[in-house]
Amino acid sequence: MRTGEPLPAVGDVLAALATGLWHWDTADKLVTVDAEAARLLGLPAAPATLTEAQTRARLHPADWNEITAVVQLAVAEGTLAEARVRIMDEGGTVLRVVRSRSKPSYDAGRRAYVLTGTLQEVAEPGPDPAGGRSTVTGPWRRSREAFLLDAGRALAEARSTAEVLRVAAGLSMPGFSPNGLVVFGVEGDRLTMIGHHGHQPDEMGPFTSMPLGLEYPAAEVVRTGRAVYLSSPEEYRDRYPVTWPLARPFGRSSWAFLPLTVGGRTMGAWMAGFAHPVAFTPDERAVLTTVARMLAQALSRAETAESERELTEGLQRSMLPSLGPEVPGVRIAARYIPTGGGLQVGGDWYDMIPLPAGRFALVIGDVQGHDVRAAGLMGQLRIALRAYASEGHRPDAVLSRASRFLHGITHDEQMSDPRFATCLYVAVDPVSGRLEIARAGHPDPVIRMADGTVMLRPTAGGLPLGIDPDADYPTTRFALQPGETLMLCTDGLIETGGHDLDSGWLRLRSILEAHEGDPEALADALVQGVHGPSSHHTTGPLADRREDDIALLLLCRPGPGGGCDETTTVRPRVRRMLHSVGQDEPERIAVARRHVRDLLHDWASPDQVDSAELLVSEMVTNVLVHTDADALLLVEVVEEDGRRRLRVEVFDSGDDLPHKRRPGELASSGRGLLLIGLLAHAWGVDPRGEGKSIWFELYEGPGEPGGRTPGDGVPGDGVPGAEVPGDGVPGDGGSSAAGGP
């Protein structure tokens, strides 16, 4: 062509280069091709207009999906859409491979893509010596799809920013894995580094915080929302000469900077650096863009979850008190673990309230529900309990007033959202160890004795707070002995992991019995035993099943081997239990029997355990039937010279002493002392200043009961208090009562 001659038509030039021209409008679902493009598609060499279905039938099915993905990516990045496509005949044979290049645009009004591009036949490509991948078919595609599935699943399961960064650092992209990653965020007008991988901490100083206006690829990505691909160090140096000296020491050959976009907002940038040259073909860009989108979604979820967790934990901490200064004579430990789901806020709480005369109260409770309302009611109820306790009311009065208060604020005319709460209130005298307990529908306290024996301590109780404004809450009194630990907890500690109250209690009991250490260490052991330690790599064994929050209080009275000290001492073989049974509480005889069986859980002879249970039932029943007084039961297990001895003593305020009787064959009573004499190794009756006590002893192991071993202290052996007056005095219960309630 001579100078000054007109340029040839574009169509003639393209035909001379064996390049076809095509136009595609997704709104009309029509594809227009010229003669060369029609020939490349396996059609007669003449201009034609095809439907999308006709065009799709000429292409390999996998390649059609590739084209649609590349078009969306090119529109998002404002770049050319390029793909290699296999042309098929009617029999499914590949006729040729063509390269498609186009400049797509998106018409928002019609919600359609409009593309005009070219088709040109190419040879089936081999490996790219420059390090970039050029084909989009075959095993590489299958590997890429598997990688994206794995990456999406791993990022979706990440629950914190640290876990998201760990997952991103472990991604191994098919064929072009980066050797360095950096995630940037935005704080005000500055670009900040959230995390990195493949770098030494001292190398990242300049990148920790930079102005958004800086001539740096990540800053440009955040400003524009478009990715930046740098295939060579020369390209990086030419485009960003100011910050090139910062990137040069890392010795990388290619870089990809992609926006982290969520909901149309660019929240940061992701840098992937490569030690080898990468051409960043459309399919490689598609992989990187997909990973960046998944990474942005994962970081957004983690950021939201962490913000909610910080908010709710701050709310919970503001409502839960500190235990304050140490109280002389006791050691206290407390734990609160929020629920595993939702807003991680609930209605469980604990409190420690100072009382007059050096005393204090421990309170633990659980408001119904695991939502913000439950947390709000918990805060109100805790304040009300502190106010009532500070006024000097006794435990039963404190709970009665609290029940009326909760009923008043949750029961309106519409009954839109009535709530109740369980609660356990313990007034403590740290000097004597005396406890006064009132319980409102809450789990019973647990006692860990000085020798490691653990048993439930059933206490009298009433309805949960807020159900009946006139409910009564009886008080149970007993003393915490030196070396013993009192455990108060909510049902979340017991039932977590699919347990019910019975199986959950057995699990806690094994932890309490096996533990050696102070209350703080014991509290940690209980919590970790329930839902396992936290980990960045895996959740605890039961964390996903934890549907309730947990509150825990431990009160330990220091003593030999009691676990209140950091050093482990030899535990004394002493067990002691004090239990009261009122005239109007015959059902508590069954509780007394269970206490005895729990104390003797490791006793060598099951027959002796049955005998002890029978005799306790007989002695307590005698007091209730033959006197007008309440019964106080004291049970002790003491080890002496390698042999254990059980001593049971029942006190009452009656003055009449029991007598042995000789009941007839059909008599329904009068056999109580006969049973004691037959089953116990030693027994007796001791008059007191006010009232009396009757006692018996059993020795573990072989030995004939009933006073047949000399010196055992049976009546007539000269043991003080063992003499029994003559027959016929009221106070001896019949054996028919030995079964007890």
mmCIF file with all atom_site columns, N, CA and C in Angstrom, residues 23-47:
data_model
loop_
_atom_site.group_PDB
_atom_site.id
_atom_site.type_symbol
_atom_site.label_atom_id
_atom_site.label_alt_id
_atom_site.label_comp_id
_atom_site.label_asym_id
_atom_site.label_entity_id
_atom_site.label_seq_id
_atom_site.pdbx_PDB_ins_code
_atom_site.Cartn_x
_atom_site.Cartn_y
_atom_site.Cartn_z
_atom_site.occupancy
_atom_site.B_iso_or_equiv
_atom_site.pdbx_formal_charge
_atom_site.auth_seq_id
_atom_site.auth_comp_id
_atom_site.auth_asym_id
_atom_site.auth_atom_id
_atom_site.pdbx_PDB_model_num
ATOM 1  N N  . HIS A 1 23 ? -20.465 -10.356 17.197 1.00 0.00 ? 23 HIS A N  1
ATOM 2  C CA . HIS A 1 23 ? -21.135 -9.435  18.108 1.00 0.00 ? 23 HIS A CA 1
ATOM 3  C C  . HIS A 1 23 ? -22.201 -10.225 18.868 1.00 0.00 ? 23 HIS A C  1
ATOM 4  N N  . TRP A 1 24 ? -22.237 -9.997  20.209 1.00 0.00 ? 24 TRP A N  1
ATOM 5  C CA . TRP A 1 24 ? -23.166 -10.777 21.051 1.00 0.00 ? 24 TRP A CA 1
ATOM 6  C C  . TRP A 1 24 ? -23.879 -9.823  21.994 1.00 0.00 ? 24 TRP A C  1
ATOM 7  N N  . ASP A 1 25 ? -25.224 -9.883  21.963 1.00 0.00 ? 25 ASP A N  1
ATOM 8  C CA . ASP A 1 25 ? -26.068 -9.089  22.864 1.00 0.00 ? 25 ASP A CA 1
ATOM 9  C C  . ASP A 1 25 ? -26.901 -10.075 23.675 1.00 0.00 ? 25 ASP A C  1
ATOM 10 N N  . THR A 1 26 ? -26.619 -10.147 24.979 1.00 0.00 ? 26 THR A N  1
ATOM 11 C CA . THR A 1 26 ? -27.313 -11.145 25.801 1.00 0.00 ? 26 THR A CA 1
ATOM 12 C C  . THR A 1 26 ? -28.780 -10.810 26.017 1.00 0.00 ? 26 THR A C  1
ATOM 13 N N  . ALA A 1 27 ? -29.179 -9.559  25.787 1.00 0.00 ? 27 ALA A N  1
ATOM 14 C CA . ALA A 1 27 ? -30.599 -9.228  25.924 1.00 0.00 ? 27 ALA A CA 1
ATOM 15 C C  . ALA A 1 27 ? -31.395 -9.829  24.773 1.00 0.00 ? 27 ALA A C  1
ATOM 16 N N  . ASP A 1 28 ? -30.867 -9.731  23.536 1.00 0.00 ? 28 ASP A N  1
ATOM 17 C CA . ASP A 1 28 ? -31.551 -10.305 22.380 1.00 0.00 ? 28 ASP A CA 1
ATOM 18 C C  . ASP A 1 28 ? -31.291 -11.789 22.232 1.00 0.00 ? 28 ASP A C  1
ATOM 19 N N  . LYS A 1 29 ? -30.256 -12.287 22.964 1.00 0.00 ? 29 LYS A N  1
ATOM 20 C CA . LYS A 1 29 ? -29.855 -13.692 22.871 1.00 0.00 ? 29 LYS A CA 1
ATOM 21 C C  . LYS A 1 29 ? -29.481 -14.068 21.438 1.00 0.00 ? 29 LYS A C  1
ATOM 22 N N  . LEU A 1 30 ? -28.804 -13.118 20.729 1.00 0.00 ? 30 LEU A N  1
ATOM 23 C CA . LEU A 1 30 ? -28.385 -13.339 19.351 1.00 0.00 ? 30 LEU A CA 1
ATOM 24 C C  . LEU A 1 30 ? -26.894 -13.075 19.221 1.00 0.00 ? 30 LEU A C  1
ATOM 25 N N  . VAL A 1 31 ? -26.238 -13.870 18.362 1.00 0.00 ? 31 VAL A N  1
ATOM 26 C CA . VAL A 1 31 ? -24.818 -13.713 18.069 1.00 0.00 ? 31 VAL A CA 1
ATOM 27 C C  . VAL A 1 31 ? -24.678 -13.516 16.553 1.00 0.00 ? 31 VAL A C  1
ATOM 28 N N  . THR A 1 32 ? -24.097 -12.381 16.157 1.00 0.00 ? 32 THR A N  1
ATOM 29 C CA . THR A 1 32 ? -23.889 -12.075 14.736 1.00 0.00 ? 32 THR A CA 1
ATOM 30 C C  . THR A 1 32 ? -22.426 -12.321 14.391 1.00 0.00 ? 32 THR A C  1
ATOM 31 N N  . VAL A 1 33 ? -22.171 -13.056 13.281 1.00 0.00 ? 33 VAL A N  1
ATOM 32 C CA . VAL A 1 33 ? -20.806 -13.393 12.886 1.00 0.00 ? 33 VAL A CA 1
ATOM 33 C C  . VAL A 1 33 ? -20.614 -13.035 11.416 1.00 0.00 ? 33 VAL A C  1
ATOM 34 N N  . ASP A 1 34 ? -19.354 -12.692 11.091 1.00 0.00 ? 34 ASP A N  1
ATOM 35 C CA . ASP A 1 34 ? -19.054 -12.472 9.676  1.00 0.00 ? 34 ASP A CA 1
ATOM 36 C C  . ASP A 1 34 ? -18.664 -13.796 9.043  1.00 0.00 ? 34 ASP A C  1
ATOM 37 N N  . ALA A 1 35 ? -18.254 -13.751 7.769  1.00 0.00 ? 35 ALA A N  1
ATOM 38 C CA . ALA A 1 35 ? -17.986 -14.989 7.032  1.00 0.00 ? 35 ALA A CA 1
ATOM 39 C C  . ALA A 1 35 ? -16.842 -15.776 7.660  1.00 0.00 ? 35 ALA A C  1
ATOM 40 N N  . GLU A 1 36 ? -15.751 -15.086 8.072  1.00 0.00 ? 36 GLU A N  1
ATOM 41 C CA . GLU A 1 36 ? -14.602 -15.793 8.637  1.00 0.00 ? 36 GLU A CA 1
ATOM 42 C C  . GLU A 1 36 ? -14.957 -16.409 9.988  1.00 0.00 ? 36 GLU A C  1
ATOM 43 N N  . ALA A 1 37 ? -15.705 -15.671 10.806 1.00 0.00 ? 37 ALA A N  1
ATOM 44 C CA . ALA A 1 37 ? -16.106 -16.223 12.100 1.00 0.00 ? 37 ALA A CA 1
ATOM 45 C C  . ALA A 1 37 ? -17.023 -17.418 11.918 1.00 0.00 ? 37 ALA A C  1
ATOM 46 N N  . ALA A 1 38 ? -17.919 -17.334 10.910 1.00 0.00 ? 38 ALA A N  1
ATOM 47 C CA . ALA A 1 38 ? -18.796 -18.477 10.648 1.00 0.00 ? 38 ALA A CA 1
ATOM 48 C C  . ALA A 1 38 ? -17.977 -19.694 10.249 1.00 0.00 ? 38 ALA A C  1
ATOM 49 N N  . ARG A 1 39 ? -16.930 -19.481 9.404  1.00 0.00 ? 39 ARG A N  1
ATOM 50 C CA . ARG A 1 39 ? -16.086 -20.616 9.002  1.00 0.00 ? 39 ARG A CA 1
ATOM 51 C C  . ARG A 1 39 ? -15.384 -21.230 10.195 1.00 0.00 ? 39 ARG A C  1
ATOM 52 N N  . LEU A 1 40 ? -14.866 -20.378 11.080 1.00 0.00 ? 40 LEU A N  1
ATOM 53 C CA . LEU A 1 40 ? -14.164 -20.899 12.258 1.00 0.00 ? 40 LEU A CA 1
ATOM 54 C C  . LEU A 1 40 ? -15.107 -21.681 13.177 1.00 0.00 ? 40 LEU A C  1
ATOM 55 N N  . LEU A 1 41 ? -16.392 -21.323 13.142 1.00 0.00 ? 41 LEU A N  1
ATOM 56 C CA . LEU A 1 41 ? -17.368 -22.045 13.959 1.00 0.00 ? 41 LEU A CA 1
ATOM 57 C C  . LEU A 1 41 ? -17.865 -23.323 13.286 1.00 0.00 ? 41 LEU A C  1
ATOM 58 N N  . GLY A 1 42 ? -17.328 -23.633 12.091 1.00 0.00 ? 42 GLY A N  1
ATOM 59 C CA . GLY A 1 42 ? -17.740 -24.850 11.394 1.00 0.00 ? 42 GLY A CA 1
ATOM 60 C C  . GLY A 1 42 ? -18.984 -24.678 10.567 1.00 0.00 ? 42 GLY A C  1
ATOM 61 N N  . LEU A 1 43 ? -19.340 -23.422 10.236 1.00 0.00 ? 43 LEU A N  1
ATOM 62 C CA . LEU A 1 43 ? -20.511 -23.121 9.426  1.00 0.00 ? 43 LEU A CA 1
ATOM 63 C C  . LEU A 1 43 ? -20.073 -22.684 8.025  1.00 0.00 ? 43 LEU A C  1
ATOM 64 N N  . PRO A 1 44 ? -21.002 -22.611 7.086  1.00 0.00 ? 44 PRO A N  1
ATOM 65 C CA . PRO A 1 44 ? -20.632 -22.066 5.756  1.00 0.00 ? 44 PRO A CA 1
ATOM 66 C C  . PRO A 1 44 ? -20.050 -20.663 5.890  1.00 0.00 ? 44 PRO A C  1
ATOM 67 N N  . ALA A 1 45 ? -19.064 -20.358 5.053  1.00 0.00 ? 45 ALA A N  1
ATOM 68 C CA . ALA A 1 45 ? -18.347 -19.080 5.137  1.00 0.00 ? 45 ALA A CA 1
ATOM 69 C C  . ALA A 1 45 ? -19.203 -17.958 4.600  1.00 0.00 ? 45 ALA A C  1
ATOM 70 N N  . ALA A 1 46 ? -20.189 -17.566 5.370  1.00 0.00 ? 46 ALA A N  1
ATOM 71 C CA . ALA A 1 46 ? -21.078 -16.466 4.993  1.00 0.00 ? 46 ALA A CA 1
ATOM 72 C C  . ALA A 1 46 ? -21.572 -15.807 6.265  1.00 0.00 ? 46 ALA A C  1
ATOM 73 N N  . PRO A 1 47 ? -21.812 -14.469 6.205  1.00 0.00 ? 47 PRO A N  1
ATOM 74 C CA . PRO A 1 47 ? -22.326 -13.808 7.407  1.00 0.00 ? 47 PRO A CA 1
ATOM 75 C C  . PRO A 1 47 ? -23.612 -14.475 7.878  1.00 0.00 ? 47 PRO A C  1
#
